[in-house]
CSV table of C-alpha atoms in Angstrom, one decimal:
chain,number,residue,atom,x,y,z
G,1,MET,CA,26.7,11.9,-7.6
G,2,ILE,CA,23.7,12.0,-7.0
G,3,ALA,CA,22.1,8.2,-6.6
G,4,ASN,CA,18.0,8.8,-5.9
G,5,PRO,CA,16.7,9.1,-9.4
G,6,ILE,CA,14.1,11.4,-7.6
G,7,MET,CA,17.0,13.4,-6.2
G,8,GLN,CA,18.2,13.7,-10.0
G,9,LEU,CA,15.2,15.3,-11.3
G,10,PHE,CA,15.7,17.9,-8.7
G,11,ALA,CA,18.9,18.8,-9.9
G,12,HIS,CA,17.6,20.3,-13.1
G,13,SER,CA,14.4,22.4,-11.3
G,14,PRO,CA,12.2,21.7,-8.4
G,15,PHE,CA,9.4,21.7,-11.0
G,16,THR,CA,10.9,18.8,-13.1
G,17,PRO,CA,9.5,15.9,-10.8
G,18,MET,CA,6.4,17.8,-10.5
G,19,GLN,CA,5.9,17.5,-14.0
G,20,GLU,CA,6.6,14.3,-14.0
G,21,HIS,CA,4.2,13.5,-11.6
G,22,LEU,CA,1.5,15.5,-13.4
G,23,ARG,CA,2.1,13.6,-16.8
G,24,VAL,CA,0.9,10.4,-14.8
G,25,VAL,CA,-2.3,12.5,-13.3
G,26,LEU,CA,-2.8,13.8,-17.0
G,27,SER,CA,-3.1,10.4,-18.2
G,28,CYS,CA,-5.4,9.3,-15.6
G,29,ALA,CA,-7.7,12.3,-16.3
G,30,ASN,CA,-7.7,11.6,-20.1
G,31,GLU,CA,-9.1,8.2,-19.5
G,32,VAL,CA,-12.4,9.4,-18.6
G,33,PRO,CA,-14.0,10.4,-21.7
G,34,GLY,CA,-13.1,6.8,-23.0
G,35,LEU,CA,-14.7,5.3,-19.6
G,36,MET,CA,-17.8,7.1,-20.1
G,37,LYS,CA,-18.3,6.0,-23.7
G,38,VAL,CA,-17.8,2.5,-23.2
G,39,PHE,CA,-20.3,3.0,-20.5
G,40,PHE,CA,-22.7,4.3,-23.0
G,41,VAL,CA,-22.7,1.3,-25.2
G,42,LYS,CA,-23.0,-1.2,-21.9
G,43,ASP,CA,-19.3,-2.7,-22.7
G,44,LYS,CA,-18.7,-3.9,-19.5
G,45,ALA,CA,-15.4,-5.5,-20.4
G,46,GLY,CA,-14.2,-2.4,-21.9
G,47,LEU,CA,-15.2,-0.4,-18.6
G,48,GLU,CA,-13.3,-2.6,-16.2
G,49,ALA,CA,-10.2,-2.3,-18.6
G,50,ILE,CA,-10.7,1.5,-18.7
G,51,ARG,CA,-11.3,1.3,-14.8
G,52,LYS,CA,-8.2,-1.0,-14.1
G,53,ARG,CA,-5.9,1.7,-16.0
G,54,ILE,CA,-7.2,4.6,-14.2
G,55,PHE,CA,-7.0,2.9,-11.0
G,56,GLU,CA,-3.1,1.8,-11.9
G,57,LEU,CA,-2.6,5.3,-12.9
G,58,GLU,CA,-4.0,6.9,-9.8
G,59,ASN,CA,-1.9,4.5,-7.8
G,60,GLU,CA,1.4,5.2,-9.6
G,61,ALA,CA,0.7,9.3,-9.1
G,62,ASP,CA,0.5,8.1,-5.3
G,63,ARG,CA,3.7,6.8,-5.1
G,64,ILE,CA,5.3,9.7,-7.2
G,65,LYS,CA,3.6,12.1,-4.9
G,66,ASN,CA,4.7,10.2,-1.8
G,67,GLU,CA,8.5,9.8,-2.7
G,68,LEU,CA,8.3,13.4,-4.0
G,69,ARG,CA,7.3,14.4,-0.2
G,70,SER,CA,10.0,12.2,1.4
G,71,HIS,CA,12.8,13.7,-0.8
G,72,PHE,CA,12.0,17.4,-1.2
G,73,PRO,CA,15.0,19.4,-0.3
G,74,LYS,CA,14.6,21.7,2.9
G,75,SER,CA,16.0,24.5,1.1
G,76,ILE,CA,15.7,25.2,-2.8
G,77,PHE,CA,18.1,27.6,-3.9
G,78,MET,CA,15.6,29.8,-5.4
G,79,ALA,CA,12.4,31.8,-4.3
G,80,VAL,CA,10.2,29.1,-4.2
G,81,ASP,CA,9.2,27.6,-0.6
G,82,ARG,CA,8.8,23.9,-0.2
G,83,ARG,CA,5.4,24.3,1.1
G,84,ASP,CA,3.9,26.0,-2.0
G,85,LEU,CA,5.7,23.0,-4.2
G,86,LEU,CA,3.9,20.5,-1.7
G,87,ASP,CA,0.5,22.5,-1.7
G,88,ILE,CA,0.7,22.5,-5.7
G,89,LEU,CA,1.8,18.3,-5.6
G,90,ASP,CA,-1.5,17.7,-3.3
G,91,MET,CA,-3.5,19.8,-5.6
G,92,GLN,CA,-2.3,18.2,-8.8
G,93,ASP,CA,-3.0,15.0,-7.5
G,94,SER,CA,-6.5,15.5,-6.4
G,95,ILE,CA,-7.1,15.6,-10.3
G,96,ALA,CA,-6.3,11.5,-10.2
G,97,ASP,CA,-8.3,10.8,-7.2
G,98,VAL,CA,-11.3,12.5,-8.9
G,99,ALA,CA,-11.1,10.6,-12.1
G,100,GLN,CA,-10.7,7.4,-9.9
G,101,ASP,CA,-13.9,8.2,-8.0
G,102,ILE,CA,-15.6,8.6,-11.2
G,103,ALA,CA,-14.5,5.5,-12.5
G,104,GLY,CA,-15.5,3.5,-9.4
G,105,MET,CA,-19.0,4.9,-9.1
G,106,LEU,CA,-19.5,3.8,-13.0
G,107,VAL,CA,-18.9,0.1,-12.0
G,108,VAL,CA,-20.4,-0.2,-8.4
G,109,ARG,CA,-23.8,0.3,-9.3
G,110,GLU,CA,-25.8,-0.7,-12.3
G,111,LEU,CA,-26.8,3.1,-13.8
G,112,GLU,CA,-29.4,3.9,-16.4
G,113,CYS,CA,-28.2,7.0,-18.9
G,114,PRO,CA,-30.6,7.7,-21.2
G,115,GLU,CA,-29.4,9.0,-24.4
G,116,ALA,CA,-31.0,12.6,-23.8
G,117,ILE,CA,-28.3,13.3,-21.1
G,118,GLN,CA,-25.4,11.6,-22.9
G,119,ALA,CA,-24.4,14.6,-25.2
G,120,SER,CA,-24.4,17.3,-22.1
G,121,LEU,CA,-22.3,14.9,-20.1
G,122,MET,CA,-19.7,14.5,-22.8
G,123,VAL,CA,-19.3,18.2,-23.4
G,124,LEU,CA,-18.8,18.5,-19.7
G,125,ILE,CA,-16.1,15.8,-19.9
G,126,GLU,CA,-14.4,17.1,-22.5
G,127,ARG,CA,-14.3,20.4,-21.2
G,128,SER,CA,-12.9,19.6,-18.0
G,129,VAL,CA,-10.5,17.4,-19.5
G,130,GLU,CA,-9.4,20.2,-21.7
G,131,ALA,CA,-8.9,22.3,-18.2
G,132,CYS,CA,-6.6,19.5,-17.0
G,133,ASN,CA,-4.5,19.4,-20.3
G,134,ARG,CA,-4.0,23.0,-20.0
G,135,LEU,CA,-2.8,22.9,-16.8
G,136,GLY,CA,0.0,20.3,-18.2
G,137,GLU,CA,0.6,22.9,-20.9
G,138,ILE,CA,1.3,25.4,-18.1
G,139,MET,CA,3.5,23.3,-15.7
G,140,GLU,CA,5.8,22.3,-19.0
G,141,GLU,CA,6.7,26.2,-19.4
G,142,PHE,CA,8.0,26.3,-15.5
G,143,ASP,CA,11.8,25.0,-16.4
G,144,THR,CA,11.7,27.9,-18.7
G,145,LEU,CA,10.2,30.4,-15.8
G,146,VAL,CA,13.2,29.0,-13.5
G,147,GLU,CA,15.7,30.1,-16.0
G,148,HIS,CA,14.0,33.5,-16.3
G,149,GLY,CA,13.8,34.3,-12.8
G,150,PHE,CA,10.0,34.3,-13.1
G,151,ARG,CA,10.3,37.7,-15.1
G,152,GLY,CA,9.7,38.8,-18.3
G,153,PRO,CA,8.2,37.5,-21.5
G,154,GLU,CA,8.0,34.2,-20.2
G,155,SER,CA,6.1,35.0,-17.1
G,156,GLU,CA,3.6,37.2,-18.9
G,157,LYS,CA,2.8,34.3,-21.4
G,158,VAL,CA,2.4,32.2,-18.3
G,159,LEU,CA,0.0,34.6,-16.9
G,160,LEU,CA,-1.9,34.7,-20.2
G,161,MET,CA,-2.3,30.8,-20.2
G,162,ILE,CA,-3.5,30.8,-16.6
G,163,ASP,CA,-6.4,33.5,-17.4
G,164,ASP,CA,-7.1,30.9,-20.1
G,165,LEU,CA,-7.5,28.0,-17.6
G,166,ASN,CA,-9.8,30.0,-15.8
G,167,LYS,CA,-11.9,30.6,-18.3
G,168,ILE,CA,-12.3,27.0,-19.3
G,169,GLU,CA,-13.1,26.3,-15.7
G,170,THR,CA,-15.8,28.9,-15.5
G,171,ASP,CA,-17.1,27.4,-18.7
G,172,THR,CA,-17.2,23.8,-17.2
G,173,ASP,CA,-19.4,25.5,-14.5
G,174,GLU,CA,-21.8,26.5,-17.3
G,175,LYS,CA,-21.9,23.2,-18.6
G,176,GLY,CA,-22.4,21.6,-15.5
G,177,MET,CA,-25.7,23.6,-14.8
G,178,GLN,CA,-26.5,22.6,-18.6
G,179,PHE,CA,-25.8,18.9,-17.7
G,180,THR,CA,-28.0,19.4,-14.2
G,181,LYS,CA,-31.0,20.9,-16.2
G,182,GLN,CA,-31.0,18.1,-18.8
G,183,LEU,CA,-31.1,15.7,-15.9
G,184,PHE,CA,-33.9,17.2,-14.2
G,185,ALA,CA,-35.4,17.2,-17.4
G,186,HIS,CA,-35.4,13.6,-18.0
G,187,GLU,CA,-35.7,12.3,-14.2
G,188,GLN,CA,-38.9,10.3,-14.7
G,189,GLU,CA,-36.6,8.3,-17.1
G,190,PHE,CA,-34.5,7.2,-13.8
G,191,ASN,CA,-35.0,5.8,-10.5
G,192,PRO,CA,-34.3,8.3,-7.4
G,193,VAL,CA,-30.9,6.8,-6.7
G,194,SER,CA,-29.7,7.2,-10.0
G,195,VAL,CA,-30.5,11.0,-10.3
G,196,ILE,CA,-28.6,11.2,-6.9
G,197,LEU,CA,-25.7,9.2,-8.4
G,198,TRP,CA,-25.6,11.2,-11.7
G,199,LEU,CA,-25.6,14.8,-10.0
G,200,ARG,CA,-22.6,13.2,-7.9
G,201,ILE,CA,-20.8,12.2,-11.1
G,202,GLY,CA,-21.4,15.2,-12.8
G,203,ARG,CA,-20.1,17.3,-9.7
G,204,LEU,CA,-16.8,14.9,-9.8
G,205,ILE,CA,-16.5,15.8,-13.3
G,206,GLY,CA,-16.4,19.6,-12.9
G,207,ASP,CA,-14.0,19.0,-9.5
G,208,LEU,CA,-11.5,17.8,-12.7
G,209,ALA,CA,-11.7,21.3,-14.1
G,210,ASN,CA,-11.5,22.8,-10.8
G,211,PHE,CA,-8.7,21.4,-9.2
G,212,ALA,CA,-6.7,22.2,-12.5
G,213,GLU,CA,-7.8,25.9,-11.9
G,214,ARG,CA,-6.8,25.8,-8.4
G,215,THR,CA,-3.6,24.3,-8.8
G,216,GLY,CA,-3.0,27.1,-11.9
G,217,ASN,CA,-4.0,29.7,-9.5
G,218,ARG,CA,-0.9,28.6,-7.2
G,219,HIS,CA,1.2,28.8,-9.8
G,220,ARG,CA,-0.1,32.5,-10.3
G,221,LEU,CA,0.7,33.3,-6.8
G,222,LEU,CA,4.3,32.1,-7.3
G,223,ILE,CA,5.1,34.1,-10.3
G,224,ALA,CA,3.6,37.1,-8.6
G,225,ARG,CA,6.2,36.8,-5.4
């Protein structure tokens, strides 16, 4: 009998504990739209509450990640390299790290955010989080992929899902450019430091989608082998 709960997860599939980790990561990312909305209305108590929740979720994701690193079997009886799983684990964990960075930047300094840039910022956030959630849908298919040996119609289905994720990420690049144009169009309404910080926050929001895409592309490599 397997005593360790993490090892119990491995008994079914090496992807089962990875899915557990990603669910926590996605919970973290899905807090970001609400975080920005309370920021817009200057709800400091609400902002702090969501920031705290994001930090707690990121800590939980780190806990699961570290436990998985310690307990990944040295050999897995299937065509999956342990190093590939560790790389995927690190990439999907980066999504939670980025969400935490966004939350931290919104509370460490008073930032101006004119209404003129808020709509384009929310479009960027929602599209980036959509990319993260699409990654979650892809990961949930991996138990079935394992059962089919990464072959057949199921693998084709997942490859199409990864293609769709790539399209979403490409669209977030466009949304990021639109936000940046709006920011510069209204830069006279900001102090220079705020402009720099909003550029940084915009890049971080885009990174949510970037890490989702990178993780999805690593899944593609697993299927191709």
